[in-house]
mmCIF file of C-alpha atoms in Angstrom:
data_model
loop_
_atom_site.group_PDB
_atom_site.id
_atom_site.type_symbol
_atom_site.label_atom_id
_atom_site.label_comp_id
_atom_site.label_asym_id
_atom_site.label_seq_id
_atom_site.Cartn_x
_atom_site.Cartn_y
_atom_site.Cartn_z
ATOM 1 C CA MET A 236 181.990 58.509 -38.525
ATOM 2 C CA GLU A 237 179.480 60.575 -40.526
ATOM 3 C CA LEU A 238 182.182 63.069 -41.500
ATOM 4 C CA GLU A 239 184.493 60.244 -42.534
ATOM 5 C CA ASN A 240 181.771 58.855 -44.794
ATOM 6 C CA LEU A 241 181.265 62.286 -46.341
ATOM 7 C CA VAL A 242 185.001 62.588 -47.043
ATOM 8 C CA HIS A 243 184.956 59.120 -48.612
ATOM 9 C CA ILE A 244 181.998 59.888 -50.911
ATOM 10 C CA ALA A 245 183.443 63.278 -51.879
ATOM 11 C CA GLY A 246 186.709 61.582 -52.788
ATOM 12 C CA LEU A 247 184.922 59.040 -54.952
ATOM 13 C CA ILE A 248 182.861 61.613 -56.822
ATOM 14 C CA GLY A 249 185.683 64.128 -57.115
ATOM 15 C CA GLU A 250 188.037 61.922 -59.145
ATOM 16 C CA PRO A 251 187.998 63.293 -62.751
ATOM 17 C CA ALA A 252 187.240 60.016 -64.529
ATOM 18 C CA ARG A 253 184.455 59.147 -62.103
ATOM 19 C CA ILE A 254 182.673 62.489 -62.289
ATOM 20 C CA LYS A 255 182.743 62.225 -66.090
ATOM 21 C CA MET A 256 181.070 58.816 -65.874
ATOM 22 C CA LEU A 257 178.491 60.092 -63.380
ATOM 23 C CA TRP A 258 177.764 63.101 -65.588
ATOM 24 C CA VAL A 259 177.113 60.934 -68.648
ATOM 25 C CA LEU A 260 174.700 58.758 -66.654
ATOM 26 C CA LEU A 261 172.448 61.788 -66.114
ATOM 27 C CA ASP A 262 170.734 60.871 -69.375
ATOM 28 C CA GLY A 263 168.998 58.055 -67.485
ATOM 29 C CA ARG A 264 170.481 55.275 -69.585
ATOM 30 C CA ALA A 265 172.651 52.374 -68.430
ATOM 31 C CA TYR A 266 176.094 51.973 -70.005
ATOM 32 C CA THR A 267 178.731 49.266 -70.213
ATOM 33 C CA ALA A 268 182.193 49.687 -68.694
ATOM 34 C CA THR A 269 183.654 50.015 -72.191
ATOM 35 C CA GLU A 270 181.263 52.825 -73.115
ATOM 36 C CA LEU A 271 181.968 54.656 -69.854
ATOM 37 C CA SER A 272 185.722 54.263 -70.361
ATOM 38 C CA LEU A 273 185.378 56.094 -73.685
ATOM 39 C CA PHE A 274 183.345 58.902 -72.094
ATOM 40 C CA ALA A 275 185.915 59.268 -69.310
ATOM 41 C CA ASP A 276 188.904 58.857 -71.656
ATOM 42 C CA VAL A 277 190.512 56.109 -69.583
ATOM 43 C CA SER A 278 191.455 52.516 -70.336
ATOM 44 C CA PRO A 279 188.843 49.768 -69.873
ATOM 45 C CA GLN A 280 190.913 48.352 -67.006
ATOM 46 C CA SER A 281 191.009 51.720 -65.248
ATOM 47 C CA ALA A 282 187.285 52.234 -65.842
ATOM 48 C CA SER A 283 186.494 48.848 -64.279
ATOM 49 C CA ALA A 284 188.447 49.816 -61.158
ATOM 50 C CA HIS A 285 186.610 53.150 -60.883
ATOM 51 C CA LEU A 286 183.219 51.522 -61.448
ATOM 52 C CA SER A 287 183.898 48.835 -58.861
ATOM 53 C CA LYS A 288 184.569 51.470 -56.205
ATOM 54 C CA MET A 289 181.392 53.360 -57.045
ATOM 55 C CA VAL A 290 179.308 50.183 -56.975
ATOM 56 C CA GLN A 291 180.722 49.294 -53.546
ATOM 57 C CA ALA A 292 179.729 52.769 -52.302
ATOM 58 C CA ASN A 293 176.186 52.336 -53.722
ATOM 59 C CA LEU A 294 176.696 55.267 -56.076
ATOM 60 C CA LEU A 295 176.140 52.904 -58.985
ATOM 61 C CA LYS A 296 174.406 49.598 -59.511
ATOM 62 C CA VAL A 297 175.187 46.946 -62.099
ATOM 63 C CA SER A 298 172.784 44.724 -64.020
ATOM 64 C CA CYS A 299 173.696 41.834 -66.293
ATOM 65 C CA GLN A 300 172.209 41.175 -69.707
ATOM 66 C CA GLY A 301 173.817 38.281 -71.530
ATOM 67 C CA ARG A 302 177.568 38.731 -71.473
ATOM 68 C CA HIS A 303 177.350 42.439 -70.783
ATOM 69 C CA LYS A 304 177.195 44.393 -67.541
ATOM 70 C CA TYR A 305 175.356 47.708 -67.498
ATOM 71 C CA PHE A 306 175.952 50.470 -64.975
ATOM 72 C CA SER A 307 173.437 53.075 -63.779
ATOM 73 C CA TYR A 308 172.812 55.186 -60.678
ATOM 74 C CA GLY A 309 172.414 53.212 -57.487
ATOM 75 C CA ARG A 310 169.883 55.716 -56.146
ATOM 76 C CA ASP A 311 168.189 58.927 -57.280
ATOM 77 C CA GLU A 312 170.177 61.045 -54.834
ATOM 78 C CA VAL A 313 173.344 60.430 -56.880
ATOM 79 C CA ALA A 314 171.808 62.150 -59.906
ATOM 80 C CA TYR A 315 170.664 65.083 -57.757
ATOM 81 C CA ALA A 316 174.160 65.411 -56.278
ATOM 82 C CA VAL A 317 175.845 65.440 -59.705
ATOM 83 C CA GLU A 318 173.440 68.095 -60.990
ATOM 84 C CA ALA A 319 174.002 70.170 -57.834
ATOM 85 C CA ILE A 320 177.792 69.962 -58.187
ATOM 86 C CA SER A 321 177.523 71.328 -61.720
ATOM 87 C CA ASN A 322 176.027 74.511 -60.252
ATOM 88 C CA LEU A 323 179.306 75.201 -58.449
ATOM 89 C CA VAL A 324 181.015 75.863 -61.791
ATOM 90 C CA PRO A 325 181.566 79.654 -61.999
ATOM 91 C CA LEU A 326 179.621 81.603 -64.597
ATOM 92 C CA GLN A 327 181.705 82.836 -67.531
ATOM 93 C CA LYS A 328 182.569 86.529 -67.194
ATOM 94 C CA GLU A 329 182.326 86.938 -70.942
ATOM 95 C CA LYS A 330 179.282 85.721 -72.803
ATOM 96 C CA ILE A 331 180.220 82.770 -74.943
ATOM 97 C CA VAL A 332 177.998 82.212 -77.956
ATOM 98 C CA PRO A 333 177.268 78.482 -78.021
ATOM 99 C CA LEU A 334 177.499 76.387 -81.151
ATOM 100 C CA ILE A 335 174.144 75.688 -82.772
ATOM 101 C CA LYS A 336 174.332 72.053 -81.716
ATOM 102 C CA ASP A 337 174.624 73.093 -78.060
ATOM 103 C CA ILE A 338 171.514 75.294 -77.997
ATOM 104 C CA PRO A 339 168.923 72.456 -77.825
ATOM 105 C CA PHE A 340 170.823 70.940 -74.880
ATOM 106 C CA GLU A 341 170.415 74.106 -72.845
ATOM 107 C CA TYR A 342 166.841 74.714 -74.003
ATOM 108 C CA CYS A 343 165.253 71.338 -73.275
ATOM 109 C CA ARG A 344 166.918 68.203 -71.938
ATOM 110 C CA THR A 345 166.500 65.513 -69.329
ATOM 111 C CA CYS A 346 168.053 65.768 -65.892
ATOM 112 C CA TYR A 347 168.055 62.082 -64.996
ATOM 113 C CA ASP A 348 164.277 61.433 -65.032
ATOM 114 C CA HIS A 349 162.746 64.887 -65.405
ATOM 115 C CA ILE A 350 162.689 67.900 -67.748
ATOM 116 C CA ALA A 351 165.474 70.467 -67.412
ATOM 117 C CA GLY A 352 166.785 73.499 -69.262
ATOM 118 C CA THR A 353 164.766 76.562 -70.238
ATOM 119 C CA ALA A 354 161.662 74.449 -70.877
ATOM 120 C CA GLY A 355 161.878 72.805 -67.455
ATOM 121 C CA VAL A 356 162.155 76.153 -65.687
ATOM 122 C CA VAL A 357 159.215 77.611 -67.648
ATOM 123 C CA ILE A 358 157.038 74.619 -66.735
ATOM 124 C CA MET A 359 158.041 74.956 -63.074
ATOM 125 C CA ASP A 360 157.213 78.669 -63.042
ATOM 126 C CA SER A 361 153.804 78.042 -64.577
ATOM 127 C CA LEU A 362 152.871 75.385 -62.001
ATOM 128 C CA LEU A 363 153.688 77.810 -59.178
ATOM 129 C CA ILE A 364 152.077 80.870 -60.750
ATOM 130 C CA SER A 365 148.915 78.889 -61.514
ATOM 131 C CA GLY A 366 148.713 77.797 -57.893
ATOM 132 C CA TYR A 367 148.922 74.068 -58.585
ATOM 133 C CA LEU A 368 151.993 73.779 -56.362
ATOM 134 C CA VAL A 369 153.132 75.916 -53.452
ATOM 135 C CA GLU A 370 156.666 76.115 -52.086
ATOM 136 C CA LYS A 371 157.107 75.081 -48.456
ATOM 137 C CA ASP A 372 160.348 74.230 -46.630
ATOM 138 C CA GLN A 373 162.310 73.666 -49.853
ATOM 139 C CA VAL A 374 159.731 71.265 -51.299
ATOM 140 C CA TYR A 375 156.509 71.798 -53.210
ATOM 141 C CA ASP A 376 153.121 70.918 -51.745
ATOM 142 C CA LEU A 377 150.174 69.998 -53.938
ATOM 143 C CA THR A 378 147.191 72.349 -53.620
ATOM 144 C CA ASP A 379 143.515 71.445 -54.003
ATOM 145 C CA LYS A 380 143.601 73.327 -57.275
ATOM 146 C CA GLY A 381 146.593 71.226 -58.289
ATOM 147 C CA VAL A 382 144.772 67.969 -57.536
ATOM 148 C CA VAL A 383 142.017 68.957 -59.959
ATOM 149 C CA PHE A 384 144.490 70.128 -62.602
ATOM 150 C CA PHE A 385 146.694 67.042 -62.601
ATOM 151 C CA LYS A 386 143.687 64.720 -62.662
ATOM 152 C CA ALA A 387 142.490 66.462 -65.819
ATOM 153 C CA PHE A 388 146.067 66.429 -67.106
ATOM 154 C CA GLY A 389 146.138 62.634 -66.770
ATOM 155 C CA ILE A 390 148.396 62.218 -63.740
ATOM 156 C CA ASP A 391 147.191 60.397 -60.616
ATOM 157 C CA THR A 392 148.787 62.383 -57.803
ATOM 158 C CA ASP A 393 147.387 60.043 -55.138
ATOM 159 C CA VAL A 394 149.605 57.251 -56.454
ATOM 160 C CA LEU A 395 152.645 59.537 -56.593
ATOM 161 C CA LEU A 396 152.117 60.810 -53.044
ATOM 162 C CA ARG A 397 152.200 57.240 -51.729
ATOM 163 C CA GLN A 398 155.642 56.605 -53.181
ATOM 164 C CA LYS A 399 158.692 56.741 -50.930
ATOM 165 C CA ARG A 400 160.561 59.256 -53.088
ATOM 166 C CA PRO A 401 159.905 63.020 -52.813
ATOM 167 C CA PHE A 402 156.740 64.133 -54.609
ATOM 168 C CA ALA A 403 157.914 67.527 -55.854
ATOM 169 C CA ARG A 404 161.048 69.478 -55.073
ATOM 170 C CA PRO A 405 163.214 72.153 -56.694
ATOM 171 C CA CYS A 406 166.314 71.096 -58.631
ATOM 172 C CA LEU A 407 168.704 73.929 -59.469
ATOM 173 C CA ASP A 408 169.263 74.034 -63.227
ATOM 174 C CA TRP A 409 172.946 74.441 -64.092
ATOM 175 C CA SER A 410 172.315 76.276 -67.393
ATOM 176 C CA GLU A 411 169.458 78.503 -66.212
ATOM 177 C CA ARG A 412 170.698 78.964 -62.625
ATOM 178 C CA ARG A 413 167.076 78.683 -61.515
ATOM 179 C CA SER A 414 165.034 75.719 -60.349
ATOM 180 C CA HIS A 415 163.190 73.203 -62.465
ATOM 181 C CA LEU A 416 160.912 70.518 -61.043
ATOM 182 C CA ALA A 417 162.228 67.192 -59.705
ATOM 183 C CA GLY A 418 160.599 64.301 -57.865
ATOM 184 C CA SER A 419 157.941 61.733 -58.744
ATOM 185 C CA LEU A 420 155.626 64.396 -60.172
ATOM 186 C CA ALA A 421 158.348 65.643 -62.528
ATOM 187 C CA THR A 422 159.024 62.073 -63.657
ATOM 188 C CA ALA A 423 155.326 61.559 -64.376
ATOM 189 C CA ILE A 424 155.212 64.770 -66.428
ATOM 190 C CA LEU A 425 158.193 63.680 -68.536
ATOM 191 C CA LYS A 426 156.721 60.197 -69.079
ATOM 192 C CA LYS A 427 153.420 61.714 -70.209
ATOM 193 C CA ALA A 428 155.196 64.155 -72.533
ATOM 194 C CA ILE A 429 157.064 61.272 -74.179
ATOM 195 C CA ALA A 430 154.012 58.971 -74.322
ATOM 196 C CA GLU A 431 151.830 61.694 -75.855
ATOM 197 C CA ASP A 432 154.571 62.628 -78.358
ATOM 198 C CA TRP A 433 154.822 66.120 -76.920
ATOM 199 C CA MET A 434 158.544 65.631 -76.557
ATOM 200 C CA ARG A 435 161.008 63.251 -78.189
ATOM 201 C CA LYS A 436 164.439 62.101 -77.091
ATOM 202 C CA VAL A 437 167.181 62.915 -79.570
ATOM 203 C CA GLY A 438 169.431 59.962 -80.313
ATOM 204 C CA ASN A 439 171.882 58.890 -77.650
ATOM 205 C CA SER A 440 171.734 62.183 -75.749
ATOM 206 C CA ARG A 441 169.834 64.050 -73.064
ATOM 207 C CA VAL A 442 168.345 66.503 -75.562
ATOM 208 C CA LEU A 443 164.564 66.675 -75.910
ATOM 209 C CA THR A 444 162.757 68.188 -78.870
ATOM 210 C CA ILE A 445 159.311 69.680 -78.383
ATOM 211 C CA THR A 446 156.865 68.724 -81.119
ATOM 212 C CA SER A 447 154.224 71.060 -82.520
ATOM 213 C CA LYS A 448 151.670 68.832 -80.815
ATOM 214 C CA GLY A 449 153.509 69.340 -77.539
ATOM 215 C CA GLN A 450 153.716 73.093 -77.973
ATOM 216 C CA LEU A 451 149.952 73.259 -78.429
ATOM 217 C CA ALA A 452 149.215 70.863 -75.538
ATOM 218 C CA LEU A 453 151.466 72.707 -73.086
ATOM 219 C CA TYR A 454 150.032 76.052 -74.119
ATOM 220 C CA GLU A 455 146.473 74.824 -73.602
ATOM 221 C CA ALA A 456 147.296 73.179 -70.265
ATOM 222 C CA LEU A 457 149.717 75.681 -68.731
ATOM 223 C CA GLY A 458 149.491 78.763 -70.913
ATOM 224 C CA ILE A 459 153.190 78.575 -71.803
ATOM 225 C CA LYS A 460 154.938 78.957 -75.141
ATOM 226 C CA ILE A 461 157.984 76.718 -75.464
#
């Protein structure tokens, strides 16, 4: 039965239109069926059928606001699965020089609810090198040194550790091919960066820009230059 369920989920995710919709939802926003149909390049009727199947499988959830229905991930694990699948895409044998508009996306972006790209990997490396986190059994444990650091940083780790979701875990970055930080701690870091105007979301995209204030704050806190 477990294998049958795996085959069913793989079939749902593997359909081209559906994986396009799931990929777009990595920006953490909720979208209407019409918007997702445009992203997936299918008719609104076809999009509704695809979305219905994913809602039934708890891959997506739907919320109503007025006359509109908005779709988003049904659970965090869906976002992690989509990001992981992207890492199966083979690396290009020949170096392709990206367009200027693509560079910020690879440098600093959101991966669902945490920081990804070059900036995310640099932050992750600094937390490990500084001894605030330590890797253990494919998750990250908080050290005593880390408790002190995050308290000064403005993040209450006691609250995060009581949550049901993972506290800190590696998430393989598809552009860097190395891990950035995921979990409740990573979400708290992103929220603080946005609230403190260290980072800003760029329009209707997953791109994050790092402000001069953020560059200074991250250098003072973690000794990193991003």
